[in-house]
Short mmCIF file of C-alpha atoms in Angstrom, two decimals:
data_model
loop_
_atom_site.label_atom_id
_atom_site.label_comp_id
_atom_site.label_asym_id
_atom_site.label_seq_id
_atom_site.Cartn_x
_atom_site.Cartn_y
_atom_site.Cartn_z
CA MET A 1 -131.30 -148.53 19.88
CA GLU A 2 -133.04 -145.25 20.71
CA PRO A 3 -130.56 -144.24 23.49
CA LEU A 4 -127.69 -144.99 21.07
CA GLN A 5 -129.20 -142.71 18.39
CA GLN A 6 -129.77 -140.02 20.99
CA ASP A 7 -126.15 -140.36 22.15
CA ILE A 8 -124.85 -140.12 18.56
CA SER A 9 -127.05 -137.09 17.92
CA GLU A 10 -125.81 -135.31 21.02
CA ARG A 11 -122.22 -136.23 20.19
CA TYR A 12 -122.69 -134.80 16.69
CA CYS A 13 -124.10 -131.59 18.15
CA ILE A 14 -121.10 -131.24 20.43
CA GLN A 15 -118.42 -132.02 17.85
CA ARG A 16 -119.92 -130.20 14.85
CA GLY A 17 -121.73 -127.45 16.70
CA ALA A 18 -120.86 -126.48 20.26
CA LEU A 19 -117.11 -127.09 20.05
CA VAL A 20 -116.86 -124.90 16.95
CA ALA A 21 -119.26 -122.11 17.91
CA THR A 22 -117.76 -121.61 21.36
CA THR A 23 -114.11 -121.28 20.31
CA LEU A 24 -112.50 -117.88 20.86
CA TYR A 25 -111.20 -117.81 17.28
CA TYR A 26 -114.69 -118.25 15.81
CA ARG A 27 -116.19 -115.58 18.07
CA ILE A 28 -113.43 -113.10 17.21
CA THR A 29 -113.99 -113.82 13.52
CA LEU A 30 -117.71 -113.10 13.84
CA SER A 31 -117.02 -109.94 15.83
CA ILE A 32 -114.58 -108.55 13.25
CA SER A 33 -117.03 -109.28 10.44
CA CYS A 34 -119.86 -107.59 12.36
CA ILE A 35 -117.79 -104.48 13.13
CA THR A 36 -116.72 -104.23 9.48
CA SER A 37 -120.35 -104.38 8.34
CA ILE A 38 -121.36 -101.70 10.86
CA LEU A 39 -118.65 -99.38 9.54
CA SER A 40 -119.74 -100.18 5.98
CA VAL A 41 -123.36 -99.28 6.78
CA ILE A 42 -122.28 -95.94 8.24
CA GLY A 43 -120.06 -95.23 5.23
CA ILE A 44 -122.69 -96.09 2.62
CA ILE A 45 -125.43 -94.09 4.36
CA CYS A 46 -123.15 -91.05 4.67
CA PHE A 47 -122.19 -91.37 1.01
CA LEU A 48 -125.80 -91.57 -0.15
CA HIS A 49 -126.83 -88.65 2.06
CA ARG A 50 -123.96 -86.22 1.48
CA GLN A 51 -122.56 -87.01 -1.94
CA TYR A 52 -124.77 -89.16 -4.11
CA ARG A 53 -128.13 -87.56 -3.35
CA SER A 54 -127.08 -84.08 -4.46
CA SER A 55 -124.61 -85.12 -7.11
CA LEU A 56 -125.44 -84.36 -10.73
CA ILE A 57 -122.32 -86.01 -12.08
CA PHE A 58 -124.07 -89.26 -13.04
CA HIS A 59 -126.43 -89.81 -15.93
CA SER A 60 -129.90 -91.03 -14.90
CA ASN A 61 -129.21 -94.57 -16.16
CA LEU A 62 -125.95 -94.75 -14.26
CA ARG A 63 -127.56 -93.25 -11.15
CA ILE A 64 -130.14 -96.06 -11.09
CA LEU A 65 -127.54 -98.80 -11.49
CA PHE A 66 -125.00 -97.31 -9.08
CA LEU A 67 -127.73 -96.69 -6.49
CA SER A 68 -128.80 -100.33 -6.88
CA LEU A 69 -125.20 -101.41 -6.31
CA CYS A 70 -125.01 -99.34 -3.12
CA VAL A 71 -128.39 -100.67 -1.92
CA CYS A 72 -127.22 -104.27 -2.47
CA CYS A 73 -124.05 -103.61 -0.49
CA LEU A 74 -126.11 -101.95 2.24
CA ALA A 75 -128.54 -104.89 2.37
CA TYR A 76 -125.61 -107.32 2.51
CA ASP A 77 -124.14 -105.44 5.48
CA PHE A 78 -127.45 -105.25 7.36
CA LEU A 79 -128.02 -108.96 6.83
CA ASN A 80 -124.46 -109.76 7.87
CA ILE A 81 -124.84 -107.72 11.07
CA GLY A 82 -128.05 -109.55 11.95
CA MET A 83 -126.51 -112.97 11.29
CA LYS A 84 -123.32 -112.29 13.22
CA VAL A 85 -125.16 -110.88 16.25
CA HIS A 86 -127.50 -113.89 16.20
CA HIS A 87 -124.65 -116.41 15.93
CA LEU A 88 -122.66 -114.74 18.70
CA ALA A 89 -125.67 -114.55 21.01
CA LEU A 90 -126.58 -118.17 20.29
CA SER A 91 -123.05 -119.34 21.14
CA LEU A 92 -123.33 -117.61 24.52
CA LEU A 93 -126.94 -118.37 25.47
CA TYR A 94 -127.56 -121.97 24.36
CA SER A 95 -128.49 -124.49 27.06
CA THR A 96 -128.10 -127.81 25.21
CA PRO A 97 -125.53 -128.64 22.49
CA CYS A 98 -128.15 -129.19 19.78
CA GLN A 99 -129.62 -125.72 20.30
CA ILE A 100 -126.49 -124.28 18.69
CA PHE A 101 -127.80 -125.26 15.25
CA LEU A 102 -130.00 -122.87 13.31
CA PRO A 103 -133.69 -123.65 12.77
CA LYS A 104 -134.31 -124.92 9.26
CA PHE A 105 -136.40 -122.01 7.98
CA LEU A 106 -134.14 -119.41 9.57
CA TYR A 107 -131.12 -121.00 7.89
CA MET A 108 -133.00 -121.07 4.57
CA ALA A 109 -133.85 -117.38 4.84
CA MET A 110 -130.30 -116.37 5.77
CA ASN A 111 -128.56 -118.50 3.17
CA ILE A 112 -130.81 -117.77 0.20
CA THR A 113 -131.02 -114.04 0.93
CA SER A 114 -127.26 -113.59 1.36
CA SER A 115 -126.56 -115.58 -1.81
CA PHE A 116 -129.10 -113.58 -3.81
CA ILE A 117 -127.67 -110.24 -2.69
CA TRP A 118 -124.11 -111.35 -3.35
CA ILE A 119 -124.89 -112.71 -6.83
CA THR A 120 -127.04 -109.71 -7.80
CA THR A 121 -124.21 -107.34 -6.90
CA GLN A 122 -121.93 -109.05 -9.42
CA PHE A 123 -124.40 -108.73 -12.29
CA ILE A 124 -125.33 -105.13 -11.44
CA LEU A 125 -121.68 -104.18 -11.73
CA VAL A 126 -121.54 -105.84 -15.14
CA SER A 127 -124.67 -103.87 -16.09
CA ILE A 128 -122.86 -100.65 -15.18
CA VAL A 129 -120.02 -101.64 -17.52
CA VAL A 130 -122.49 -102.29 -20.34
CA GLU A 131 -124.25 -98.96 -19.73
CA ARG A 132 -120.95 -97.08 -19.87
CA TRP A 133 -120.03 -98.72 -23.17
CA PHE A 134 -123.35 -97.60 -24.64
CA ALA A 135 -122.70 -94.07 -23.36
CA VAL A 136 -119.25 -93.94 -24.95
CA VAL A 137 -119.99 -95.61 -28.28
CA TYR A 138 -123.34 -93.88 -28.90
CA ILE A 139 -122.43 -90.54 -27.35
CA GLN A 140 -124.32 -88.41 -29.90
CA SER A 141 -127.61 -90.30 -29.63
CA TYR A 142 -127.37 -91.67 -26.09
CA GLU A 143 -129.44 -88.94 -24.42
CA LEU A 144 -132.43 -89.45 -26.74
CA ARG A 145 -132.49 -93.17 -27.57
CA TYR A 146 -131.35 -94.91 -24.39
CA LYS A 147 -133.30 -93.27 -21.58
CA LYS A 148 -134.67 -96.63 -20.34
CA LEU A 149 -131.38 -98.50 -20.62
CA GLY A 150 -130.65 -98.35 -16.88
CA PRO A 151 -133.95 -99.88 -15.67
CA GLY A 152 -133.74 -102.50 -18.43
CA LEU A 153 -130.23 -103.58 -17.47
CA LEU A 154 -131.24 -103.69 -13.81
CA ALA A 155 -134.20 -105.95 -14.60
CA ILE A 156 -131.96 -108.26 -16.65
CA ALA A 157 -129.41 -108.42 -13.81
CA ILE A 158 -132.12 -109.42 -11.32
CA LEU A 159 -133.55 -112.07 -13.67
CA ILE A 160 -130.12 -113.60 -14.26
CA SER A 161 -129.48 -113.60 -10.51
CA ILE A 162 -132.76 -115.41 -9.85
CA SER A 163 -131.89 -117.99 -12.54
CA THR A 164 -128.45 -118.52 -10.99
CA LEU A 165 -130.06 -118.92 -7.59
CA ALA A 166 -132.45 -121.54 -8.99
CA LEU A 167 -129.46 -123.49 -10.34
CA LEU A 168 -127.70 -123.29 -6.99
CA TYR A 169 -130.61 -124.46 -4.82
CA TYR A 170 -132.55 -126.75 -7.15
CA GLY A 171 -133.60 -129.87 -5.22
CA GLU A 172 -132.15 -128.71 -1.88
CA ASN A 173 -134.17 -129.57 1.25
CA PHE A 174 -131.95 -127.75 3.81
CA ASP A 175 -132.05 -130.67 6.26
CA GLU A 176 -128.33 -130.59 7.09
CA PRO A 177 -127.66 -128.92 10.49
CA GLN A 178 -125.77 -125.62 10.23
CA ILE A 179 -124.38 -123.15 12.76
CA ASN A 180 -123.71 -120.39 10.22
CA GLY A 181 -126.27 -118.89 7.85
CA ARG A 182 -123.76 -118.17 5.07
CA MET A 183 -122.41 -121.71 4.69
CA LEU A 184 -123.76 -123.96 1.94
CA THR A 185 -124.78 -127.52 2.74
CA SER A 186 -122.44 -130.30 1.62
CA THR A 187 -124.96 -131.36 -1.05
CA ARG A 188 -124.56 -127.96 -2.76
CA TYR A 189 -120.77 -128.03 -3.17
CA PHE A 190 -120.89 -129.19 -6.79
CA TYR A 191 -123.44 -126.58 -7.86
CA GLY A 192 -121.70 -124.03 -5.67
CA ASN A 193 -118.45 -124.60 -7.56
CA ILE A 194 -120.28 -124.13 -10.87
CA VAL A 195 -121.83 -120.85 -9.73
CA LEU A 196 -118.54 -119.57 -8.30
CA THR A 197 -116.72 -120.43 -11.53
CA LEU A 198 -119.44 -118.66 -13.53
CA LEU A 199 -119.19 -115.55 -11.37
CA LEU A 200 -115.40 -115.53 -11.64
CA ILE A 201 -115.69 -115.62 -15.43
CA VAL A 202 -118.31 -112.85 -15.37
CA ASP A 203 -116.15 -110.68 -13.10
CA PHE A 204 -113.07 -111.30 -15.23
CA ILE A 205 -114.91 -110.32 -18.41
CA GLY A 206 -116.38 -107.27 -16.69
CA CYS A 207 -112.96 -106.21 -15.43
CA SER A 208 -111.44 -106.68 -18.90
CA PHE A 209 -114.12 -104.56 -20.54
CA THR A 210 -113.66 -101.92 -17.84
CA ILE A 211 -109.94 -101.71 -18.57
CA ALA A 212 -110.72 -101.46 -22.28
CA LEU A 213 -113.27 -98.74 -21.55
CA ARG A 214 -110.68 -96.74 -19.65
CA LEU A 215 -108.20 -97.03 -22.53
CA PHE A 216 -110.77 -96.43 -25.26
CA ARG A 217 -110.71 -92.84 -26.52
CA PRO A 218 -113.10 -92.24 -29.44
CA ARG A 219 -112.32 -89.41 -31.81
CA ARG A 220 -114.25 -86.27 -31.06
CA PRO A 221 -115.19 -83.74 -33.72
CA ILE A 222 -113.43 -80.40 -33.41
CA LEU A 223 -116.71 -78.48 -33.43
CA MET A 224 -118.42 -80.69 -30.85
CA PRO A 225 -121.33 -79.01 -29.03
CA LEU A 226 -120.64 -77.97 -25.46
CA SER A 227 -123.16 -80.47 -24.04
CA LEU A 228 -121.38 -83.35 -25.79
CA LYS A 229 -118.04 -82.13 -24.48
CA PHE A 230 -119.34 -82.31 -20.92
CA GLN A 231 -120.89 -85.72 -21.62
CA SER A 232 -117.58 -86.99 -23.00
CA LYS A 233 -115.75 -85.76 -19.91
CA GLU A 234 -118.40 -87.41 -17.71
CA ASN A 235 -117.84 -90.71 -19.53
CA THR A 236 -114.11 -90.44 -18.85
CA ILE A 237 -114.64 -89.60 -15.18
CA THR A 238 -117.12 -92.42 -14.52
CA SER A 239 -114.96 -94.87 -16.48
CA ASN A 240 -112.05 -94.15 -14.14
CA LEU A 241 -114.22 -94.60 -11.04
CA LEU A 242 -115.75 -97.76 -12.49
CA PHE A 243 -112.27 -99.10 -13.23
CA TRP A 244 -111.27 -98.96 -9.56
CA ILE A 245 -114.62 -100.30 -8.29
CA THR A 246 -114.64 -103.23 -10.72
CA THR A 247 -110.99 -104.05 -10.11
CA LEU A 248 -111.48 -104.07 -6.33
CA GLN A 249 -114.58 -106.25 -6.58
CA PHE A 250 -112.87 -108.68 -8.95
CA ILE A 251 -109.86 -108.97 -6.63
CA ALA A 252 -112.13 -109.46 -3.59
CA VAL A 253 -114.23 -112.16 -5.27
CA PHE A 254 -111.22 -113.88 -6.86
CA LEU A 255 -109.20 -114.08 -3.65
CA SER A 256 -112.27 -115.16 -1.67
CA GLN A 257 -112.96 -118.07 -4.00
CA ILE A 258 -109.30 -119.10 -4.21
CA GLY A 259 -109.16 -119.09 -0.41
CA ALA A 260 -112.42 -121.03 -0.12
CA LEU A 261 -111.14 -123.62 -2.61
CA TYR A 262 -107.86 -123.98 -0.70
CA ILE A 263 -109.72 -124.46 2.59
CA ARG A 264 -112.09 -126.99 1.02
CA VAL A 265 -109.20 -129.06 -0.36
CA TYR A 266 -106.63 -128.91 2.44
CA HIS A 267 -108.61 -128.11 5.61
CA SER A 268 -112.00 -129.77 5.08
CA THR A 269 -111.59 -131.93 8.20
CA ASN A 270 -110.57 -129.05 10.47
CA LYS A 271 -113.27 -128.21 12.99
CA LEU A 272 -112.62 -124.47 12.44
CA VAL A 273 -113.25 -124.65 8.69
CA ILE A 274 -116.34 -122.42 9.09
CA ALA A 275 -114.26 -119.75 10.82
CA PHE A 276 -111.64 -119.98 8.06
CA LYS A 277 -114.34 -119.43 5.43
CA GLU A 278 -115.66 -116.44 7.38
CA ASN A 279 -112.19 -114.91 7.22
CA MET A 280 -112.24 -115.24 3.44
CA ASP A 281 -115.34 -113.05 3.10
CA LEU A 282 -113.42 -110.21 1.44
CA PHE A 283 -116.62 -108.89 -0.14
CA ASN A 284 -117.52 -107.56 3.29
CA TYR A 285 -114.41 -105.37 3.19
CA TYR A 286 -115.22 -104.32 -0.36
CA THR A 287 -118.50 -102.83 0.87
CA LEU A 288 -116.42 -100.81 3.34
CA VAL A 289 -114.06 -99.48 0.66
CA LEU A 290 -116.79 -98.68 -1.90
CA PRO A 291 -118.32 -95.58 -0.19
CA VAL A 292 -114.89 -94.24 0.82
CA LEU A 293 -113.50 -94.54 -2.70
CA SER A 294 -116.66 -93.08 -4.27
CA THR A 295 -116.78 -90.14 -1.84
CA VAL A 296 -113.14 -89.16 -2.37
CA TYR A 297 -113.47 -89.54 -6.13
CA LEU A 298 -116.66 -87.48 -6.40
CA MET A 299 -115.14 -84.68 -4.34
CA LYS A 300 -112.29 -84.48 -6.83
CA VAL A 301 -114.76 -84.72 -9.71
CA LYS A 302 -116.75 -81.70 -8.49
CA GLN A 303 -113.60 -79.60 -8.34
CA ARG A 304 -112.59 -80.73 -11.81
CA ARG A 305 -116.06 -80.07 -13.20
CA ILE A 306 -116.02 -76.47 -11.95
CA LYS A 307 -112.65 -76.01 -13.65
CA ASP A 308 -113.97 -77.51 -16.91
CA ILE A 309 -116.96 -75.16 -16.88
CA LYS A 310 -114.68 -72.17 -16.48
CA ASP A 311 -112.41 -73.42 -19.26
CA ASN A 312 -115.19 -74.22 -21.75
CA VAL A 313 -117.68 -71.42 -21.08
CA ASN A 314 -115.97 -68.20 -22.13
CA ILE A 315 -118.14 -65.09 -22.55
CA LYS A 316 -116.48 -62.25 -24.39
CA ARG A 317 -116.31 -59.12 -22.27
CA ILE A 318 -114.13 -56.78 -24.39
CA GLY A 319 -114.94 -54.78 -27.55
CA ARG A 320 -118.12 -54.84 -29.58
CA ASP A 321 -119.01 -58.44 -28.67
CA GLY A 322 -118.55 -57.65 -25.01
CA TRP A 323 -120.85 -54.61 -25.27
CA ILE A 324 -123.55 -56.71 -27.02
CA ASN A 325 -123.39 -59.39 -24.30
CA TYR A 326 -123.51 -56.76 -21.56
CA SER A 327 -126.49 -54.98 -23.19
CA SER A 328 -128.45 -58.22 -23.55
CA VAL A 329 -127.93 -59.01 -19.86
CA ILE A 330 -129.08 -55.50 -18.82
CA GLN A 331 -132.19 -55.74 -21.03
CA LYS A 332 -133.18 -59.08 -19.47
CA GLN A 333 -132.79 -57.64 -15.99
CA TRP A 334 -135.06 -54.62 -16.73
CA LYS A 335 -137.83 -56.48 -18.58
#
């Protein structure tokens, strides 16, 4: 009986592990995903160093949330690079078929961490939408009353993500052999579908409110202070950027889940199902587009902001008013 069990175990390792992990298609899929994440890391770091760090275009609340979004994307890419390099190396260096499977605790760490980062990113983006609505609706009192809104929304997003993660992994023992750290065990499919449906609804609502925010134009008083004029223009600018970011993320998540559902229904018995699911990781490409889109947009924003300052700040230089302004400047210089 023992040799038979050993034979079945080795056969399982070959059919479900070695034959899949050593195919050229699977290795190419892992390589493309790894290269995409490397490019994403370079793009996000360059964006944070050159544009975001010195940019004053964002309000402090929005800076905290947008920075958290970039950090989550960066963490996702670093983790994805580590996993793909590990999986590729393991498929080349294993000596026995059963060594192709991940150790239990390594699989737990990879799967839970990647799921947490991915889920948190969705709720942080929704938090940005909420923060922008507060900034637009309460424009006259936003600077004084809502200084802690950003950290509060970030904390709520993290708590909701942890709760969602608890729902997804409640009762899981991670005993099922896996060759890929991103794949859920078969016992989690039901809860995984619930979480994916929930996230699709959240992304759809967030995208709808983002479109409404872009179309919403509150009436502005004619004699609005200059600071509020700049704040109103900032709200418009960030709403446009947020519209494209949210739309891209919604499309990436929606198409990924539709593709995963199609694969699960029609190709569940295919030995390359894991490679097919890897190809549907469009969120990886979203992290590549995010810094590029943000960099291009902020460069245009800086040019527009300089133009707005010149248009709104007009010091009289002719006649009596011009002489008074000139005299006051000279007096300040010689004090």
